[in-house]
Amino acid sequence: MRLMCVLAHPDDESLGTGGTLAKYAAEGVETYLVTATRGERGRFGDARDRPTADVIGTTREAELRAAALELGVREVVVLGYPDGGLDAVRPAMAQDAIAEQLCRVKPHVVITFGPEGAYGHPDHIAISQLTAAAIVRAAARAHAVSKLYHFCWSAPTWAAYQTAIKKLTSTVDGVERQVIPAPDWQITTRIDTSAVWPAVWRAVQCHRTQMSVYANLAALPPEHHRALWGVQEFYRAFSLVNGGRTRESDLFEGLR
């Protein structure tokens, strides 16, 4: 079995899908990660003098690769598109780049952001759209993905997450976008990742330049970390092998 996450930034893999990657890697599933940008517009710790975008991007890519090792990811591919400008990239070019990875790796399951981009982040929305189109392109060439998932969060999960980190917002064209929790009935798949939460926390800590945002996490007791990283929720966007209202507990249901 092969699983691929297609995400926008370094740290999306740890905060968004860390438990899932670690769980399946521990079970022997081949896990792959495609990250669209190097995160060069992100934070750089508490430094007063901000280094160049290239320095930030190089540092954040190194943090990404260290986090992926903690999660057991077999391979990381960084596409190198501009952070904060993913929705301005020529669509066909980005779709082809993702489709190339799909045809090469041939994952059974793909995970990306939902259409709302978690909290309206334009890069998150763009990678969701680009990934869906890339799956269509790959199917016309050499590989048909069996299942596509969008990761999502129920209201209680979002509440715990934002309490521990910060309120997540994105201001786009002068309008503030905020988190939109998924209604419980929309969640098609809930994965128990409680056995691997320490690996997720180690992966999060690899993103040292971002830790000023995550400072509150370090003070949390183990049971709070287990609550944060111990379950992952998804919406099954499409499946060639199963369907229906019964909630899944395995992304590979219908494939094993």
PDB file of C-alpha atoms in Angstrom:
ATOM      1  CA  MET A   1       0.000   0.000   0.000  1.00  0.00           C
ATOM      2  CA  ARG A   2       1.189   3.524  -0.839  1.00  0.00           C
ATOM      3  CA  LEU A   3      -0.005   6.846   0.605  1.00  0.00           C
ATOM      4  CA  MET A   4       0.879  10.319  -0.659  1.00  0.00           C
ATOM      5  CA  CYS A   5       0.185  13.689   0.978  1.00  0.00           C
ATOM      6  CA  VAL A   6       0.226  16.711  -1.349  1.00  0.00           C
ATOM      7  CA  LEU A   7       0.457  19.849   0.792  1.00  0.00           C
ATOM      8  CA  ALA A   8       1.378  23.513   0.551  1.00  0.00           C
ATOM      9  CA  HIS A   9       4.010  24.369   3.195  1.00  0.00           C
ATOM     10  CA  PRO A  10       6.627  22.892   5.505  1.00  0.00           C
ATOM     11  CA  ASP A  11       4.827  22.009   8.790  1.00  0.00           C
ATOM     12  CA  ASP A  12       1.514  21.172   7.044  1.00  0.00           C
ATOM     13  CA  GLU A  13       2.660  17.553   7.121  1.00  0.00           C
ATOM     14  CA  SER A  14       3.173  17.549  10.909  1.00  0.00           C
ATOM     15  CA  LEU A  15       0.270  19.709  12.062  1.00  0.00           C
ATOM     16  CA  GLY A  16      -2.187  18.476   9.454  1.00  0.00           C
ATOM     17  CA  THR A  17      -1.398  14.842   8.717  1.00  0.00           C
ATOM     18  CA  GLY A  18       1.398  13.901  11.122  1.00  0.00           C
ATOM     19  CA  GLY A  19      -0.541  11.232  12.981  1.00  0.00           C
ATOM     20  CA  THR A  20      -1.721   9.609   9.780  1.00  0.00           C
ATOM     21  CA  LEU A  21       1.735   9.546   8.199  1.00  0.00           C
ATOM     22  CA  ALA A  22       3.325   8.132  11.351  1.00  0.00           C
ATOM     23  CA  LYS A  23       0.597   5.524  11.877  1.00  0.00           C
ATOM     24  CA  TYR A  24       0.712   4.119   8.377  1.00  0.00           C
ATOM     25  CA  ALA A  25       4.500   4.244   8.123  1.00  0.00           C
ATOM     26  CA  ALA A  26       4.682   2.212  11.363  1.00  0.00           C
ATOM     27  CA  GLU A  27       2.312  -0.328   9.805  1.00  0.00           C
ATOM     28  CA  GLY A  28       4.534  -0.767   6.760  1.00  0.00           C
ATOM     29  CA  VAL A  29       2.635   1.433   4.316  1.00  0.00           C
ATOM     30  CA  GLU A  30       4.927   3.379   1.970  1.00  0.00           C
ATOM     31  CA  THR A  31       4.348   7.058   2.729  1.00  0.00           C
ATOM     32  CA  TYR A  32       5.300   9.932   0.436  1.00  0.00           C
ATOM     33  CA  LEU A  33       5.095  13.695   0.754  1.00  0.00           C
ATOM     34  CA  VAL A  34       4.909  16.361  -1.938  1.00  0.00           C
ATOM     35  CA  THR A  35       5.215  19.918  -0.605  1.00  0.00           C
ATOM     36  CA  ALA A  36       4.506  22.734  -3.044  1.00  0.00           C
ATOM     37  CA  THR A  37       6.556  25.548  -1.452  1.00  0.00           C
ATOM     38  CA  ARG A  38       9.606  25.987   0.744  1.00  0.00           C
ATOM     39  CA  GLY A  39       7.753  28.267   3.170  1.00  0.00           C
ATOM     40  CA  GLU A  40      10.035  31.231   2.532  1.00  0.00           C
ATOM     41  CA  ARG A  41       7.426  33.749   3.680  1.00  0.00           C
ATOM     42  CA  GLY A  42       7.041  32.079   7.056  1.00  0.00           C
ATOM     43  CA  ARG A  43       8.435  33.102  10.421  1.00  0.00           C
ATOM     44  CA  PHE A  44      12.093  32.822  11.312  1.00  0.00           C
ATOM     45  CA  GLY A  45      12.020  32.321  15.053  1.00  0.00           C
ATOM     46  CA  ASP A  46      12.283  35.499  17.104  1.00  0.00           C
ATOM     47  CA  ALA A  47      15.005  37.021  14.941  1.00  0.00           C
ATOM     48  CA  ARG A  48      14.877  40.823  14.781  1.00  0.00           C
ATOM     49  CA  ASP A  49      16.619  40.968  11.427  1.00  0.00           C
ATOM     50  CA  ARG A  50      14.757  38.829   8.952  1.00  0.00           C
ATOM     51  CA  PRO A  51      17.106  36.869   6.688  1.00  0.00           C
ATOM     52  CA  THR A  52      16.616  36.603   2.939  1.00  0.00           C
ATOM     53  CA  ALA A  53      13.776  34.531   1.521  1.00  0.00           C
ATOM     54  CA  ASP A  54      16.306  31.991   0.234  1.00  0.00           C
ATOM     55  CA  VAL A  55      17.781  31.491   3.717  1.00  0.00           C
ATOM     56  CA  ILE A  56      14.315  31.062   5.231  1.00  0.00           C
ATOM     57  CA  GLY A  57      13.287  28.653   2.481  1.00  0.00           C
ATOM     58  CA  THR A  58      16.440  26.566   2.813  1.00  0.00           C
ATOM     59  CA  THR A  59      16.036  26.406   6.590  1.00  0.00           C
ATOM     60  CA  ARG A  60      12.376  25.492   6.463  1.00  0.00           C
ATOM     61  CA  GLU A  61      12.980  22.796   3.860  1.00  0.00           C
ATOM     62  CA  ALA A  62      15.610  21.274   6.156  1.00  0.00           C
ATOM     63  CA  GLU A  63      13.097  21.373   9.022  1.00  0.00           C
ATOM     64  CA  LEU A  64      10.530  19.692   6.786  1.00  0.00           C
ATOM     65  CA  ARG A  65      12.899  16.860   5.937  1.00  0.00           C
ATOM     66  CA  ALA A  66      13.816  16.368   9.607  1.00  0.00           C
ATOM     67  CA  ALA A  67      10.117  16.217  10.530  1.00  0.00           C
ATOM     68  CA  ALA A  68       9.449  13.719   7.746  1.00  0.00           C
ATOM     69  CA  LEU A  69      12.138  11.435   9.193  1.00  0.00           C
ATOM     70  CA  GLU A  70      10.382  11.503  12.568  1.00  0.00           C
ATOM     71  CA  LEU A  71       7.119  10.564  10.852  1.00  0.00           C
ATOM     72  CA  GLY A  72       8.680   7.725   8.874  1.00  0.00           C
ATOM     73  CA  VAL A  73       8.019   9.299   5.480  1.00  0.00           C
ATOM     74  CA  ARG A  74       9.841   7.387   2.768  1.00  0.00           C
ATOM     75  CA  GLU A  75      10.420  10.322   0.413  1.00  0.00           C
ATOM     76  CA  VAL A  76       9.906  14.089   0.342  1.00  0.00           C
ATOM     77  CA  VAL A  77       9.618  16.087  -2.884  1.00  0.00           C
ATOM     78  CA  VAL A  78       9.599  19.893  -2.704  1.00  0.00           C
ATOM     79  CA  LEU A  79       8.257  21.528  -5.866  1.00  0.00           C
ATOM     80  CA  GLY A  80       9.642  24.979  -5.026  1.00  0.00           C
ATOM     81  CA  TYR A  81       6.679  27.134  -6.013  1.00  0.00           C
ATOM     82  CA  PRO A  82       6.452  30.582  -4.363  1.00  0.00           C
ATOM     83  CA  ASP A  83       5.115  30.650  -0.828  1.00  0.00           C
ATOM     84  CA  GLY A  84       2.035  32.840  -0.746  1.00  0.00           C
ATOM     85  CA  GLY A  85       1.720  32.746  -4.519  1.00  0.00           C
ATOM     86  CA  LEU A  86       0.599  29.222  -5.257  1.00  0.00           C
ATOM     87  CA  ASP A  87      -2.711  30.421  -6.682  1.00  0.00           C
ATOM     88  CA  ALA A  88      -0.804  32.510  -9.243  1.00  0.00           C
ATOM     89  CA  VAL A  89       1.303  29.623 -10.580  1.00  0.00           C
ATOM     90  CA  ARG A  90       0.412  28.508 -14.101  1.00  0.00           C
ATOM     91  CA  PRO A  91      -2.137  25.760 -13.333  1.00  0.00           C
ATOM     92  CA  ALA A  92      -1.171  23.316 -16.092  1.00  0.00           C
ATOM     93  CA  MET A  93       2.495  23.457 -15.068  1.00  0.00           C
ATOM     94  CA  ALA A  94       1.763  22.733 -11.389  1.00  0.00           C
ATOM     95  CA  GLN A  95      -0.783  20.047 -12.221  1.00  0.00           C
ATOM     96  CA  ASP A  96       1.750  18.324 -14.488  1.00  0.00           C
ATOM     97  CA  ALA A  97       4.407  18.465 -11.767  1.00  0.00           C
ATOM     98  CA  ILE A  98       2.078  16.787  -9.253  1.00  0.00           C
ATOM     99  CA  ALA A  99       0.805  14.307 -11.852  1.00  0.00           C
ATOM    100  CA  GLU A 100       4.415  13.340 -12.579  1.00  0.00           C
ATOM    101  CA  GLN A 101       4.871  12.365  -8.925  1.00  0.00           C
ATOM    102  CA  LEU A 102       1.577  10.447  -8.929  1.00  0.00           C
ATOM    103  CA  CYS A 103       2.582   8.482 -12.021  1.00  0.00           C
ATOM    104  CA  ARG A 104       6.029   7.744 -10.595  1.00  0.00           C
ATOM    105  CA  VAL A 105       5.002   6.688  -7.072  1.00  0.00           C
ATOM    106  CA  LYS A 106       1.559   5.269  -7.954  1.00  0.00           C
ATOM    107  CA  PRO A 107      -0.105   5.910  -4.572  1.00  0.00           C
ATOM    108  CA  HIS A 108      -3.364   4.141  -3.805  1.00  0.00           C
ATOM    109  CA  VAL A 109      -4.487   6.979  -1.498  1.00  0.00           C
ATOM    110  CA  VAL A 110      -3.864  10.732  -1.759  1.00  0.00           C
ATOM    111  CA  ILE A 111      -4.489  13.319   0.967  1.00  0.00           C
ATOM    112  CA  THR A 112      -4.650  17.081   0.512  1.00  0.00           C
ATOM    113  CA  PHE A 113      -6.452  20.122   1.927  1.00  0.00           C
ATOM    114  CA  GLY A 114     -10.188  20.533   1.554  1.00  0.00           C
ATOM    115  CA  PRO A 115     -11.701  23.214  -0.705  1.00  0.00           C
ATOM    116  CA  GLU A 116     -11.924  25.659   2.228  1.00  0.00           C
ATOM    117  CA  GLY A 117      -8.165  25.471   2.803  1.00  0.00           C
ATOM    118  CA  ALA A 118      -8.595  24.871   6.566  1.00  0.00           C
ATOM    119  CA  TYR A 119      -8.955  28.570   7.365  1.00  0.00           C
ATOM    120  CA  GLY A 120      -9.158  30.080   3.912  1.00  0.00           C
ATOM    121  CA  HIS A 121      -5.426  30.191   3.199  1.00  0.00           C
ATOM    122  CA  PRO A 122      -5.039  30.775  -0.575  1.00  0.00           C
ATOM    123  CA  ASP A 123      -2.096  28.357  -0.858  1.00  0.00           C
ATOM    124  CA  HIS A 124      -4.113  25.634   0.875  1.00  0.00           C
ATOM    125  CA  ILE A 125      -7.062  26.192  -1.450  1.00  0.00           C
ATOM    126  CA  ALA A 126      -4.764  26.208  -4.480  1.00  0.00           C
ATOM    127  CA  ILE A 127      -3.045  22.929  -3.604  1.00  0.00           C
ATOM    128  CA  SER A 128      -6.443  21.302  -3.090  1.00  0.00           C
ATOM    129  CA  GLN A 129      -7.554  22.320  -6.581  1.00  0.00           C
ATOM    130  CA  LEU A 130      -4.211  21.532  -8.220  1.00  0.00           C
ATOM    131  CA  THR A 131      -4.076  18.071  -6.645  1.00  0.00           C
ATOM    132  CA  ALA A 132      -7.582  17.144  -7.807  1.00  0.00           C
ATOM    133  CA  ALA A 133      -6.746  18.202 -11.358  1.00  0.00           C
ATOM    134  CA  ALA A 134      -3.403  16.368 -11.206  1.00  0.00           C
ATOM    135  CA  ILE A 135      -5.199  13.149 -10.261  1.00  0.00           C
ATOM    136  CA  VAL A 136      -7.306  13.487 -13.412  1.00  0.00           C
ATOM    137  CA  ARG A 137      -4.184  14.111 -15.496  1.00  0.00           C
ATOM    138  CA  ALA A 138      -2.400  11.120 -13.958  1.00  0.00           C
ATOM    139  CA  ALA A 139      -5.376   8.832 -14.628  1.00  0.00           C
ATOM    140  CA  ALA A 140      -5.239   9.755 -18.315  1.00  0.00           C
ATOM    141  CA  ARG A 141      -1.574   8.786 -18.446  1.00  0.00           C
ATOM    142  CA  ALA A 142      -0.286   5.998 -16.244  1.00  0.00           C
ATOM    143  CA  HIS A 143      -1.977   5.769 -12.839  1.00  0.00           C
ATOM    144  CA  ALA A 144      -5.477   5.998 -11.405  1.00  0.00           C
ATOM    145  CA  VAL A 145      -5.527   7.010  -7.731  1.00  0.00           C
ATOM    146  CA  SER A 146      -8.070   4.838  -5.891  1.00  0.00           C
ATOM    147  CA  LYS A 147      -9.046   7.279  -3.127  1.00  0.00           C
ATOM    148  CA  LEU A 148      -8.711  11.020  -2.468  1.00  0.00           C
ATOM    149  CA  TYR A 149      -9.156  12.465   1.015  1.00  0.00           C
ATOM    150  CA  HIS A 150      -9.422  16.014   2.316  1.00  0.00           C
ATOM    151  CA  PHE A 151      -8.316  16.397   5.904  1.00  0.00           C
ATOM    152  CA  CYS A 152     -10.788  18.237   8.080  1.00  0.00           C
ATOM    153  CA  TRP A 153     -11.528  18.962  11.713  1.00  0.00           C
ATOM    154  CA  SER A 154     -14.696  18.712  13.766  1.00  0.00           C
ATOM    155  CA  ALA A 155     -15.596  21.627  16.058  1.00  0.00           C
ATOM    156  CA  PRO A 156     -14.162  19.974  19.230  1.00  0.00           C
ATOM    157  CA  THR A 157     -10.901  19.133  17.451  1.00  0.00           C
ATOM    158  CA  TRP A 158     -10.523  22.663  16.084  1.00  0.00           C
ATOM    159  CA  ALA A 159     -11.282  24.130  19.521  1.00  0.00           C
ATOM    160  CA  ALA A 160      -8.550  22.045  21.176  1.00  0.00           C
ATOM    161  CA  TYR A 161      -6.125  22.825  18.368  1.00  0.00           C
ATOM    162  CA  GLN A 162      -6.626  26.590  18.364  1.00  0.00           C
ATOM    163  CA  THR A 163      -6.632  26.816  22.154  1.00  0.00           C
ATOM    164  CA  ALA A 164      -3.227  25.147  22.215  1.00  0.00           C
ATOM    165  CA  ILE A 165      -1.715  27.133  19.351  1.00  0.00           C
ATOM    166  CA  LYS A 166      -3.547  30.312  18.310  1.00  0.00           C
ATOM    167  CA  LYS A 167      -6.646  31.467  16.485  1.00  0.00           C
ATOM    168  CA  LEU A 168      -6.053  30.672  12.838  1.00  0.00           C
ATOM    169  CA  THR A 169      -7.098  33.325  10.345  1.00  0.00           C
ATOM    170  CA  SER A 170      -6.140  34.414   6.856  1.00  0.00           C
ATOM    171  CA  THR A 171      -6.796  37.913   5.503  1.00  0.00           C
ATOM    172  CA  VAL A 172      -7.385  37.845   1.754  1.00  0.00           C
ATOM    173  CA  ASP A 173      -8.331  40.915  -0.290  1.00  0.00           C
ATOM    174  CA  GLY A 174      -9.069  42.778   2.937  1.00  0.00           C
ATOM    175  CA  VAL A 175     -11.460  40.111   4.231  1.00  0.00           C
ATOM    176  CA  GLU A 176     -10.598  37.983   7.273  1.00  0.00           C
ATOM    177  CA  ARG A 177     -11.183  34.284   6.777  1.00  0.00           C
ATOM    178  CA  GLN A 178     -11.499  31.963   9.752  1.00  0.00           C
ATOM    179  CA  VAL A 179     -11.727  28.296  10.542  1.00  0.00           C
ATOM    180  CA  ILE A 180     -14.887  26.516   9.416  1.00  0.00           C
ATOM    181  CA  PRO A 181     -15.269  23.276  11.413  1.00  0.00           C
ATOM    182  CA  ALA A 182     -16.697  20.298   9.565  1.00  0.00           C
ATOM    183  CA  PRO A 183     -20.080  19.091  10.809  1.00  0.00           C
ATOM    184  CA  ASP A 184     -19.792  15.654  12.329  1.00  0.00           C
ATOM    185  CA  TRP A 185     -21.921  14.081   9.606  1.00  0.00           C
ATOM    186  CA  GLN A 186     -19.480  15.279   6.954  1.00  0.00           C
ATOM    187  CA  ILE A 187     -16.538  13.372   8.439  1.00  0.00           C
ATOM    188  CA  THR A 188     -16.344  10.098   6.533  1.00  0.00           C
ATOM    189  CA  THR A 189     -13.179   8.768   8.135  1.00  0.00           C
ATOM    190  CA  ARG A 190     -11.704   8.999  11.611  1.00  0.00           C
ATOM    191  CA  ILE A 191      -8.257   7.501  12.214  1.00  0.00           C
ATOM    192  CA  ASP A 192      -6.950   6.484  15.643  1.00  0.00           C
ATOM    193  CA  THR A 193      -3.402   7.837  15.820  1.00  0.00           C
ATOM    194  CA  SER A 194      -3.041   7.781  19.610  1.00  0.00           C
ATOM    195  CA  ALA A 195      -0.206   5.248  19.487  1.00  0.00           C
ATOM    196  CA  VAL A 196       2.044   7.574  17.484  1.00  0.00           C
ATOM    197  CA  TRP A 197       1.432  10.972  19.097  1.00  0.00           C
ATOM    198  CA  PRO A 198       5.027  11.193  20.466  1.00  0.00           C
ATOM    199  CA  ALA A 199       6.367  10.954  16.898  1.00  0.00           C
ATOM    200  CA  VAL A 200       4.018  13.740  15.795  1.00  0.00           C
ATOM    201  CA  TRP A 201       5.149  15.993  18.637  1.00  0.00           C
ATOM    202  CA  ARG A 202       8.794  15.319  17.756  1.00  0.00           C
ATOM    203  CA  ALA A 203       8.024  16.216  14.133  1.00  0.00           C
ATOM    204  CA  VAL A 204       6.308  19.462  15.158  1.00  0.00           C
ATOM    205  CA  GLN A 205       9.362  20.407  17.206  1.00  0.00           C
ATOM    206  CA  CYS A 206      11.565  20.016  14.123  1.00  0.00           C
ATOM    207  CA  HIS A 207       9.982  23.200  12.769  1.00  0.00           C
ATOM    208  CA  ARG A 208      12.107  25.330  15.050  1.00  0.00           C
ATOM    209  CA  THR A 209      11.690  28.578  13.120  1.00  0.00           C
ATOM    210  CA  GLN A 210       7.932  28.305  13.707  1.00  0.00           C
ATOM    211  CA  MET A 211       8.081  27.410  17.412  1.00  0.00           C
ATOM    212  CA  SER A 212       7.298  30.952  18.538  1.00  0.00           C
ATOM    213  CA  VAL A 213       3.789  30.250  17.205  1.00  0.00           C
ATOM    214  CA  TYR A 214       3.681  26.844  18.873  1.00  0.00           C
ATOM    215  CA  ALA A 215       5.221  27.951  22.179  1.00  0.00           C
ATOM    216  CA  ASN A 216       2.152  26.939  24.179  1.00  0.00           C
ATOM    217  CA  LEU A 217       2.518  23.348  23.020  1.00  0.00           C
ATOM    218  CA  ALA A 218       5.749  22.798  24.941  1.00  0.00           C
ATOM    219  CA  ALA A 219       4.010  23.354  28.263  1.00  0.00           C
ATOM    220  CA  LEU A 220       1.210  20.870  27.628  1.00  0.00           C
ATOM    221  CA  PRO A 221       1.179  17.597  29.602  1.00  0.00           C
ATOM    222  CA  PRO A 222       1.294  14.296  27.677  1.00  0.00           C
ATOM    223  CA  GLU A 223      -2.460  13.705  27.911  1.00  0.00           C
ATOM    224  CA  HIS A 224      -3.103  17.007  26.120  1.00  0.00           C
ATOM    225  CA  HIS A 225      -0.674  16.064  23.360  1.00  0.00           C
ATOM    226  CA  ARG A 226      -2.438  12.724  23.030  1.00  0.00           C
ATOM    227  CA  ALA A 227      -5.738  14.597  22.632  1.00  0.00           C
ATOM    228  CA  LEU A 228      -4.261  16.901  19.974  1.00  0.00           C
ATOM    229  CA  TRP A 229      -2.451  14.313  17.885  1.00  0.00           C
ATOM    230  CA  GLY A 230      -4.381  11.148  18.765  1.00  0.00           C
ATOM    231  CA  VAL A 231      -7.134  11.353  16.149  1.00  0.00           C
ATOM    232  CA  GLN A 232      -7.275  12.519  12.531  1.00  0.00           C
ATOM    233  CA  GLU A 233     -10.448  13.261  10.618  1.00  0.00           C
ATOM    234  CA  PHE A 234     -11.061  13.208   6.862  1.00  0.00           C
ATOM    235  CA  TYR A 235     -13.639  13.701   4.167  1.00  0.00           C
ATOM    236  CA  ARG A 236     -13.517  11.037   1.435  1.00  0.00           C
ATOM    237  CA  ALA A 237     -13.694  13.202  -1.695  1.00  0.00           C
ATOM    238  CA  PHE A 238     -13.850  10.205  -3.991  1.00  0.00           C
ATOM    239  CA  SER A 239     -13.264   6.472  -3.937  1.00  0.00           C
ATOM    240  CA  LEU A 240     -13.144   3.887  -6.695  1.00  0.00           C
ATOM    241  CA  VAL A 241     -13.494   1.042  -4.198  1.00  0.00           C
ATOM    242  CA  ASN A 242     -16.078   1.909  -1.522  1.00  0.00           C
ATOM    243  CA  GLY A 243     -18.723   4.387  -0.434  1.00  0.00           C
ATOM    244  CA  GLY A 244     -21.773   4.797   1.767  1.00  0.00           C
ATOM    245  CA  ARG A 245     -22.519   6.400   5.116  1.00  0.00           C
ATOM    246  CA  THR A 246     -20.599   3.998   7.354  1.00  0.00           C
ATOM    247  CA  ARG A 247     -17.677   5.855   8.890  1.00  0.00           C
ATOM    248  CA  GLU A 248     -14.277   4.423   7.996  1.00  0.00           C
ATOM    249  CA  SER A 249     -11.449   3.856  10.434  1.00  0.00           C
ATOM    250  CA  ASP A 250      -8.879   3.118   7.723  1.00  0.00           C
ATOM    251  CA  LEU A 251      -7.928   5.155   4.656  1.00  0.00           C
ATOM    252  CA  PHE A 252      -7.269   1.894   2.829  1.00  0.00           C
ATOM    253  CA  GLU A 253     -10.715   0.439   3.402  1.00  0.00           C
ATOM    254  CA  GLY A 254     -11.773  -1.351   0.226  1.00  0.00           C
ATOM    255  CA  LEU A 255      -8.164  -1.751  -0.901  1.00  0.00           C
ATOM    256  CA  ARG A 256      -6.680  -4.257   1.541  1.00  0.00           C
TER     257      ARG A 256
END
